[in-house]
Short mmCIF file of C-alpha atoms and ligand atoms in Angstrom, two decimals:
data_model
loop_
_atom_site.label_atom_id
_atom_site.label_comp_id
_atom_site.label_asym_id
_atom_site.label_seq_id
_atom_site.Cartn_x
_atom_site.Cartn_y
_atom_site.Cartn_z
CA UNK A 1 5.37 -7.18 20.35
CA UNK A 2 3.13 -8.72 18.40
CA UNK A 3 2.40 -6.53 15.34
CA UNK A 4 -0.34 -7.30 12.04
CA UNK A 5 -0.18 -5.87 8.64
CA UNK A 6 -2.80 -5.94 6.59
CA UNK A 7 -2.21 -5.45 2.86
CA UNK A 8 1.29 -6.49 1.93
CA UNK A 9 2.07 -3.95 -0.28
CA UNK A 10 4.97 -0.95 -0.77
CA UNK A 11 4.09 0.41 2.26
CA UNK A 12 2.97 -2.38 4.23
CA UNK A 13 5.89 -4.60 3.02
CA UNK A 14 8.07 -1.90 4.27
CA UNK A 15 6.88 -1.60 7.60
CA UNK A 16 7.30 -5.60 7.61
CA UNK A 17 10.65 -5.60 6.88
CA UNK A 18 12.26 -2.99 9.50
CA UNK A 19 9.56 -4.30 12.06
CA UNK A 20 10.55 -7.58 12.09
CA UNK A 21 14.35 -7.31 11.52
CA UNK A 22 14.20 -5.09 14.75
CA UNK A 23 12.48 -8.67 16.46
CA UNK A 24 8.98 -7.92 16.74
CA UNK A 25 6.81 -10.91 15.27
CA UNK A 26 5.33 -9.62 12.24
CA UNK A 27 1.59 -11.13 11.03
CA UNK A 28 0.27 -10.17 7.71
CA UNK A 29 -2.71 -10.35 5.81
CA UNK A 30 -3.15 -9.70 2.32
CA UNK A 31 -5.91 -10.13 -0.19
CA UNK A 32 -3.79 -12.75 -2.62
CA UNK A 33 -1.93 -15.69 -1.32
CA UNK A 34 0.75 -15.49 -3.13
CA UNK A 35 1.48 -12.40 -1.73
CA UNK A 36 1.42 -13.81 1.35
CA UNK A 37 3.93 -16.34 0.20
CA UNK A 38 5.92 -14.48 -1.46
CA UNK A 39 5.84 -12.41 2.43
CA UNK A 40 6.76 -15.88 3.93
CA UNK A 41 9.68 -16.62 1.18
CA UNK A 42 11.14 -13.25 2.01
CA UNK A 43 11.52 -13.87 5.46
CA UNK A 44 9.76 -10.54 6.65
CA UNK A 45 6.58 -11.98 8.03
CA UNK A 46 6.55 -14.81 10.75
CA UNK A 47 2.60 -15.89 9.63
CA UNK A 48 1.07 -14.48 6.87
CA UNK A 49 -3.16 -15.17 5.65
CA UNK A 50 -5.59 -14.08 3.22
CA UNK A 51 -8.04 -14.70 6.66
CA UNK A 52 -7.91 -12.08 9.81
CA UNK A 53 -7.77 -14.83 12.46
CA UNK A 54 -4.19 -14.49 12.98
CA UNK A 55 -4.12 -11.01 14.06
CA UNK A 56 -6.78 -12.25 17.61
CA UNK A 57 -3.32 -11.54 19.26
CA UNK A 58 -2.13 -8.78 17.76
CA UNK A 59 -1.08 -5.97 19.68
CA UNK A 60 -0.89 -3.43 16.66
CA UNK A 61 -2.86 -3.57 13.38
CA UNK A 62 -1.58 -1.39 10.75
CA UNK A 63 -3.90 -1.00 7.80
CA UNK A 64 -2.11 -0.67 4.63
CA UNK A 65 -4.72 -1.80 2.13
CA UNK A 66 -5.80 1.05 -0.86
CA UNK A 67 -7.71 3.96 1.12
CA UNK A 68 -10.45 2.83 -0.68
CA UNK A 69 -11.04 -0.38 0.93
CA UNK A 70 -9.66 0.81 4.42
CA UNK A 71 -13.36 1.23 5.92
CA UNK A 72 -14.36 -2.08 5.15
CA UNK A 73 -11.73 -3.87 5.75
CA UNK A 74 -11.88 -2.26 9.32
CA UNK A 75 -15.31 -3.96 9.31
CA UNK A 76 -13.93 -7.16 8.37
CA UNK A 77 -11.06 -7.07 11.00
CA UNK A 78 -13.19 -5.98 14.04
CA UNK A 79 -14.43 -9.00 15.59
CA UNK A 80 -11.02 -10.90 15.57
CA UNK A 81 -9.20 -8.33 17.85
CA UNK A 82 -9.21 -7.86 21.16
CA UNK A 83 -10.27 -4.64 22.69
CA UNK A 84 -6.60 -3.58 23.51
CA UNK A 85 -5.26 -3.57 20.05
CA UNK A 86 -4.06 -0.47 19.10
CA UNK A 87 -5.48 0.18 15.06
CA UNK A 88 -3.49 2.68 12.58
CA UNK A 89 -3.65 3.18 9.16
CA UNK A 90 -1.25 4.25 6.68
CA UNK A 91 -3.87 6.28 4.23
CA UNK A 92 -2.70 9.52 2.94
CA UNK A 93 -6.01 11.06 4.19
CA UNK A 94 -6.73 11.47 7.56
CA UNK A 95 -10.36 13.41 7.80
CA UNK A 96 -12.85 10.65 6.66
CA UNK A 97 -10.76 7.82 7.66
CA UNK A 98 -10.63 8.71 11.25
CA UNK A 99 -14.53 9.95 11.31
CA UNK A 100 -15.60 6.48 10.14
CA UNK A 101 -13.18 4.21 12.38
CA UNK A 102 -12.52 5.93 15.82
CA UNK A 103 -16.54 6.17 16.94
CA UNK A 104 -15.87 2.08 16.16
CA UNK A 105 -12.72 1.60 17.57
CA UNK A 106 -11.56 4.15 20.61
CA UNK A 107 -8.02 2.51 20.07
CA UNK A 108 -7.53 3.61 16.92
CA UNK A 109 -5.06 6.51 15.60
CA UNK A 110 -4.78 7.65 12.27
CA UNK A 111 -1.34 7.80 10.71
CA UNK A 112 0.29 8.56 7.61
CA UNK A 113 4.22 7.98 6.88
CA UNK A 114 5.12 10.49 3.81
CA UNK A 115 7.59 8.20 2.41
CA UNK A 116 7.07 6.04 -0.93
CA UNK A 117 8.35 5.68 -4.22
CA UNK A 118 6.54 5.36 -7.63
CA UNK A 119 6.22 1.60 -7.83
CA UNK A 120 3.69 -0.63 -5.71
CA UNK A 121 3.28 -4.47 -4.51
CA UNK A 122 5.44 -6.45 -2.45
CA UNK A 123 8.23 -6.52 -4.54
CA UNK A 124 8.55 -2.23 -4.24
CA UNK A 125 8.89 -2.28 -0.34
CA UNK A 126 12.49 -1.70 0.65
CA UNK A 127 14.26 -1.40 4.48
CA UNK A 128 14.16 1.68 5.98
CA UNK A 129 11.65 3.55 3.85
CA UNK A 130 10.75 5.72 6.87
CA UNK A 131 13.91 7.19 8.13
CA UNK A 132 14.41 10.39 8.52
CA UNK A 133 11.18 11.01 6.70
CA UNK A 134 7.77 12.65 8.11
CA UNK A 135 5.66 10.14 9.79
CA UNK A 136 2.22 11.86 10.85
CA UNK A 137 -0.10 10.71 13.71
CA UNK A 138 -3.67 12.14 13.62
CA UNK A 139 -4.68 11.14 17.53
CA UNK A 140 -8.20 12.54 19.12
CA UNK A 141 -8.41 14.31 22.61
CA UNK A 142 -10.78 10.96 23.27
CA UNK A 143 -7.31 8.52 21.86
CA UNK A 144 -5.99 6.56 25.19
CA UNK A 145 -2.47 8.30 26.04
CA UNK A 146 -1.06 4.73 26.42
CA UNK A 147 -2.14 4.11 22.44
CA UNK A 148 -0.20 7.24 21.86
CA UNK A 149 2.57 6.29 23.40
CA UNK A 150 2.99 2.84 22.17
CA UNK A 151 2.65 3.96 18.55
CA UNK A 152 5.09 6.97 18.64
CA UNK A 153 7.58 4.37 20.26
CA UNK A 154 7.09 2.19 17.40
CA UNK A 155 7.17 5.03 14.45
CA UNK A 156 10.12 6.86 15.98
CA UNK A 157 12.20 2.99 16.02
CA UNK A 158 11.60 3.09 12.25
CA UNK A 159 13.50 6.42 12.24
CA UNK A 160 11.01 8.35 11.44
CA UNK A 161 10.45 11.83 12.19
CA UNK A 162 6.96 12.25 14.00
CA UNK A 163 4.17 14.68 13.81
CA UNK A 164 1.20 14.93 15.81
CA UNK A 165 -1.81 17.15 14.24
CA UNK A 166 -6.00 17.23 13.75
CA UNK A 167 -6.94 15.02 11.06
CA UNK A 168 -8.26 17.86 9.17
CA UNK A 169 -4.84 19.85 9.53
CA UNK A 170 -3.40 17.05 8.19
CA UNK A 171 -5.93 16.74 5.05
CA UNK A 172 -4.86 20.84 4.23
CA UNK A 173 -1.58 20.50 4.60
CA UNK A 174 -0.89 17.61 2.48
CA UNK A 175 -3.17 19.00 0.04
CA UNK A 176 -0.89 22.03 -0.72
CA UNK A 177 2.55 20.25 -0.64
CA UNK A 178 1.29 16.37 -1.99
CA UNK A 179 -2.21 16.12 -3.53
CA UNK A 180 -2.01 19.79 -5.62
CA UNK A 181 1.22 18.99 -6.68
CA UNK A 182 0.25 15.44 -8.44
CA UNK A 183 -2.71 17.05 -10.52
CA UNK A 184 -0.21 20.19 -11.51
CA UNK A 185 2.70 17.91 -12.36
CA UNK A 186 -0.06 15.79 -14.12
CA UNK A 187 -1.38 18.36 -15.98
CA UNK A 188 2.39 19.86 -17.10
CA UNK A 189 2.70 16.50 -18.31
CA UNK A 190 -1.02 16.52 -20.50
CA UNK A 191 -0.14 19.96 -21.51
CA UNK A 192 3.47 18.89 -23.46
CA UNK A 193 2.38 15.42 -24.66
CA UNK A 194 -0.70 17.65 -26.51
CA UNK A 195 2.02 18.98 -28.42
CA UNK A 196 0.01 18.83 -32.62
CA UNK A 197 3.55 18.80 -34.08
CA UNK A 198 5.00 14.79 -33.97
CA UNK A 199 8.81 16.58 -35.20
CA UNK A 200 8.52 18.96 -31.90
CA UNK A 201 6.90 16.20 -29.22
CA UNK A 202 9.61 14.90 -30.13
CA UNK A 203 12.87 16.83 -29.95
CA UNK A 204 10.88 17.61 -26.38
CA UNK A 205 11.10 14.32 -25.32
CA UNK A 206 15.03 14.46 -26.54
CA UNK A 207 15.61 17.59 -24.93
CA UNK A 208 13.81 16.82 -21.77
CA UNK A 209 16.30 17.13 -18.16
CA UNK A 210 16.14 17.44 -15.04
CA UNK A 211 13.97 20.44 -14.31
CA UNK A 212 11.63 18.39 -16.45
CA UNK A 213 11.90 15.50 -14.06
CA UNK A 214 11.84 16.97 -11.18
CA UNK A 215 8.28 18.86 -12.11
CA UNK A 216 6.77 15.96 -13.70
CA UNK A 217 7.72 13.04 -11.56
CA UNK A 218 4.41 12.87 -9.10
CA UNK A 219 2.43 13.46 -12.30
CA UNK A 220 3.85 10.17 -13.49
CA UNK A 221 3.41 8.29 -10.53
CA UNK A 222 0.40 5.55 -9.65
CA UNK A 223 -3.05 6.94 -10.86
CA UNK A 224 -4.70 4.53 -8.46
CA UNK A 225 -2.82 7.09 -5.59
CA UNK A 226 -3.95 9.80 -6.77
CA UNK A 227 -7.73 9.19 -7.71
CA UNK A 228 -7.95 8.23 -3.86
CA UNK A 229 -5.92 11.34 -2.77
CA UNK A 230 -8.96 13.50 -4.94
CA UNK A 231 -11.57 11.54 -3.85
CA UNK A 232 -11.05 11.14 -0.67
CA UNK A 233 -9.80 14.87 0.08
CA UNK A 234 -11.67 16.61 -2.65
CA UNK A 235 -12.70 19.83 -1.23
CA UNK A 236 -9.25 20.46 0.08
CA UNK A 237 -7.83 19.46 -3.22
CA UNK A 238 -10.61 21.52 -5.17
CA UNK A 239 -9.78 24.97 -2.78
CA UNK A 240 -6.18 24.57 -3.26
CA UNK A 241 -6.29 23.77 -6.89
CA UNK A 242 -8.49 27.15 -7.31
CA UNK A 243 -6.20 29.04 -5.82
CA UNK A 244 -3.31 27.56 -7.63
CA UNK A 245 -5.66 28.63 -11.02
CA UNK A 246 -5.75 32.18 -9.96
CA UNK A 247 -1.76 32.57 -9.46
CA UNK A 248 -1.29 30.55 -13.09
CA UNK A 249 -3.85 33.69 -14.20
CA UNK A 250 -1.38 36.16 -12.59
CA UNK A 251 1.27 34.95 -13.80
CA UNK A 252 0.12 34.61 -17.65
CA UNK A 253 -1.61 38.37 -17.79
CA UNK A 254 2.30 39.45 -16.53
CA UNK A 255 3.39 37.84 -19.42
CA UNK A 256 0.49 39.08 -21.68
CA UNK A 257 1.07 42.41 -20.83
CA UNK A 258 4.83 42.31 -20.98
CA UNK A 259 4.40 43.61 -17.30
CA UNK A 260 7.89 41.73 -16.85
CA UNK A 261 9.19 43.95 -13.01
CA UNK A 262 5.66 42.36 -12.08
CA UNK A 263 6.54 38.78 -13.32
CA UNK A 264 9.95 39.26 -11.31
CA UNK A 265 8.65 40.29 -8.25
CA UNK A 266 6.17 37.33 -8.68
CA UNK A 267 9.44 34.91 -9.19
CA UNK A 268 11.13 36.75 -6.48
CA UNK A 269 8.68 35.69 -3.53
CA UNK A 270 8.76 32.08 -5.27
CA UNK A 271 12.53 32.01 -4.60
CA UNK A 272 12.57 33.33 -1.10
CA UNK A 273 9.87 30.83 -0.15
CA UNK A 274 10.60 27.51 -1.58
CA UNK A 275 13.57 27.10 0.61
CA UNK A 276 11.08 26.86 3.94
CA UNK A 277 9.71 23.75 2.05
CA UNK A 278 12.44 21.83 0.92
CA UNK A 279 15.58 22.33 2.62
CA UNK A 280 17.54 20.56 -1.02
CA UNK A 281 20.18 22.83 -2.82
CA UNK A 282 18.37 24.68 -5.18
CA UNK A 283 18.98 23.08 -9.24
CA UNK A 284 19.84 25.91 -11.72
CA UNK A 285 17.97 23.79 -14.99
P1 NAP B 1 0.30 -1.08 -2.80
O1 NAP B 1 1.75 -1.21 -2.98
O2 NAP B 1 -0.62 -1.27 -3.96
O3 NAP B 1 -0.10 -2.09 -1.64
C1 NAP B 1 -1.40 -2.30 -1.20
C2 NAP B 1 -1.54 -3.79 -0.95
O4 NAP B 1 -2.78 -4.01 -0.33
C3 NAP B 1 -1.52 -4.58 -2.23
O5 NAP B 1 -0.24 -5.12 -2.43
C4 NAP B 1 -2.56 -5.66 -2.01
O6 NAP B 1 -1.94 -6.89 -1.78
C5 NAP B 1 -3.23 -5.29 -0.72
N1 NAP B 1 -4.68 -5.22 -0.85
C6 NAP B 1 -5.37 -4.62 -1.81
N2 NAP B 1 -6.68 -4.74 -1.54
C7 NAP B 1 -6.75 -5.44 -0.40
C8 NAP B 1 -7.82 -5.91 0.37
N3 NAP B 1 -9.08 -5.68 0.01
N4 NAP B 1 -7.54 -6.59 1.51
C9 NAP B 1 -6.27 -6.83 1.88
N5 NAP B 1 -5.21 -6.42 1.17
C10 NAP B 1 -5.46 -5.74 0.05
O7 NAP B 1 -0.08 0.34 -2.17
P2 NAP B 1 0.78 1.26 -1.20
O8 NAP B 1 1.49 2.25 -2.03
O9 NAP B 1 1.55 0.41 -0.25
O10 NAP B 1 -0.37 2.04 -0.48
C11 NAP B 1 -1.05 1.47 0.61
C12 NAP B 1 -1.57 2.57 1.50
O11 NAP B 1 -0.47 3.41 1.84
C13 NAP B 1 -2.61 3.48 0.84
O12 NAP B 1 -3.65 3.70 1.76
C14 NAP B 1 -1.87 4.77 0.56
O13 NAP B 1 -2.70 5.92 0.70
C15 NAP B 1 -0.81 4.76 1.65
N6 NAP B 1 0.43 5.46 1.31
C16 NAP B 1 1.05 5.25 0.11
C17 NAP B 1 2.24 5.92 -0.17
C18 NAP B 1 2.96 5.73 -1.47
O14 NAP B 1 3.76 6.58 -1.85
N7 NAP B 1 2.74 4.65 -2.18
C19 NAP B 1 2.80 6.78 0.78
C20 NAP B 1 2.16 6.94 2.00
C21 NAP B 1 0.96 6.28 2.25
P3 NAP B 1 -2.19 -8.22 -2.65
O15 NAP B 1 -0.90 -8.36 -3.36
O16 NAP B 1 -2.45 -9.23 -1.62
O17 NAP B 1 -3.34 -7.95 -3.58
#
C-alpha cells in the first residue's frame, strides 16, 4: 500500500517507522527539509517533500501536523489526491476536526492513537509506539465501510488496540482522563514552585519521589499539546475542570472542618474507582 505522512514528527515519525518496516511504501511530507532528510537518512520513508505532489498516489494520508494547522493543511493537500484516498488524522480532538474535513472529504475518518511520550520532532518517534495502546477511530454513519475497513486493518497491524466512537464521545472522554489531567498536574506543579520560602522550594525539590512524578508528569509535558488540547476542546475541558473545582471544594471544607470520616469516605470511593481506569499496581508513595 501506498501510505503518506504528513508532518514528520513524534507521532508521524512513528507511524513511519512500523509502516514501512512492515513493507508498505511510506511518503512523507513535512514543513522543513531537513526533516525530510533526516526521514530519508533514517531509512523510514521511501520519498519524502516539503511539496504534496508525492502523495497523487497515495492510498492513505495520515495527518500528523500540530492540530492547529490540520484544517489548512487539509486545504493544501486536497487537490493532489485522488478521490479514493482514504484521509485520517492523528489530532487529539476529534469534534471540530471532523466537522471541518468530512463535508470536504467523504473519505475521511478521524483518528487519534493515545500513545506519546513527552518529547517531539523526528528524533522522539520510536518503533512500536502504538502497541497495545488505545488507538481511536471517530467514523460517521455517512464514512464508506470499505474506508473503515482499510484503516482498522492498518491500526490493528501496528498493534494497537482499536476503538470506534462519535467524535464528540471521543472529545468528553479524553477530556476527563487526558486534557483535565494536564491543567491539574500543571497547576500541582504552579502551586509548589510558588513556594515564598527559597530554603523549603528547595528541600521540596530534594525530597520530591515518585508520587510526585507520577502526578506532575503531564503537567510537565509540551505546552504547545496542551494549548491545542484547551483550545480546541474548550467547553469539554472548561465543564470537566468545573466539576473537578467543586470536588477540590469538598475535599478542603472536610479538611477545614476536621470532618475527617467524611474525608475518608471521600478517599474511599477514590480507591475503589481508580482501578477501572488504570489497570497498574497501585504505588503506596
Ligand atoms: P511533533 O513531534 O511536534 O510533530 C509535528 C511535526 O509536524 C513537526 O515535526 C513538524 O515537522 C511538522 N509540521 C509542523 N507544522 C507543519 C506544517 N504546517 N506542515 C507540515 N508539517 C508540519 O508533534 P506530535 O507530538 O507528533 O503531534 C502531532 C499530532 O499528533 C498532533 O495533532 C497531536 O494532537 C497528535 N498527538 C500527539 C500525541 C503526543 O503525545 N505527542 C499523542 C497523540 C496524538 P518539521 O520538522 O518538518 O517542522
Amino acid at each position: 500500500m501506498n501510505i503518506g505522512i504528513v508532518g514528520l514528527g513524534l507521532i508521524g515519525g512513528s507511524l513511519a517507522i512500523d509502516l514501512h518496516h512492515q513493507g508498505h511504501t511510506v511518503i512523507g511530507v513535512s514543513r522543513r527539509v531537513t526533516t525530510c532528510q533526516d526521514a530519508i537518512a533514517r531509512g523510514i520513508v521511501d520519498i519524502a517533500d516539503t511539496g504534496f505532489a508525492p502523495l497523487s498516489e497515495a492510498d492513505i494520508v495520515f495527518l500528523c501536523t500540530p492540530l492547529g494547522v490540520i484544517q489548512e493543511t487539509v486545504a493544501q493537500l486536497i487537490p493532489h489526491l485522488p478521490t479514493t484516498t482514504i484521509l485520517t488524522d492523528v489530532g487529539s480532538v476529534k469534534q471540530p476536526i471532523v466537522e471541518a474535513i468530512a463535508p470536504v472529504w467523504p473519505n475521511f475518518i478521524g483518528g487519534h492513537p493515545m500513545a506519546g511520550t513527552a518529547e517531539s520532532g523526528l528524533d522522539a518517534a520510536q518503533a512500536n509506539l502504538f502497541a497495545h495502546r488505545p488507538y481511536v477511530l471517530t467514523p460517521l454513519d455517512s464514512t464508506p465501510p470499505v474506508a473503515i475497513q482499510q484503516l482498522t486493518e492498518i491500526v490493528q497491524s501496528l498493534g494497537a488496540i482499536l476503538y470506534l466512537c462519535k467524535p464528540s464521545h471521543h472529545d468528553q472522554a479524553v477530556a476527563w482522563i487526558s486534557h483535565l489531567p494536564v491543567m491539574v498536574s500543571a497547576s500541582l506543579i504552579q502551586s509548589c514552585i510558588s513556594e515564598p520560602d527559597p530554603n523549603v522550594l528547595q528541600l521540596a525539590h530534594q525530597l520530591a519521589s515518585s508520587g510526585f512524578r507520577d502526578t506532575s508528569r503531564v503537567g510537565g509535558g509540551n505546552p504547545e499539546l496542551g494549548v491545542m488540547m484547551a483550545r480546541y476542546n474548550r467547553v469539554e475541558l472548561l465543564r470537566a475542570l468545573a466539576v473537578y473545582r467543586q470536588h477540590l471544594d469538598q475535599l478542603m471544607l472536610c479538611i477545614e472542618h476536621e470532618d475527617w470520616p467524611a474525608l475518608e469516605t471521600q478517599l474511599t470511593q477514590t480507591q475503589q474507582a481508580r482501578p477501572r481506569f488504570v489497570d497498574e499496581p497501585l504505588s503506596n508513595t
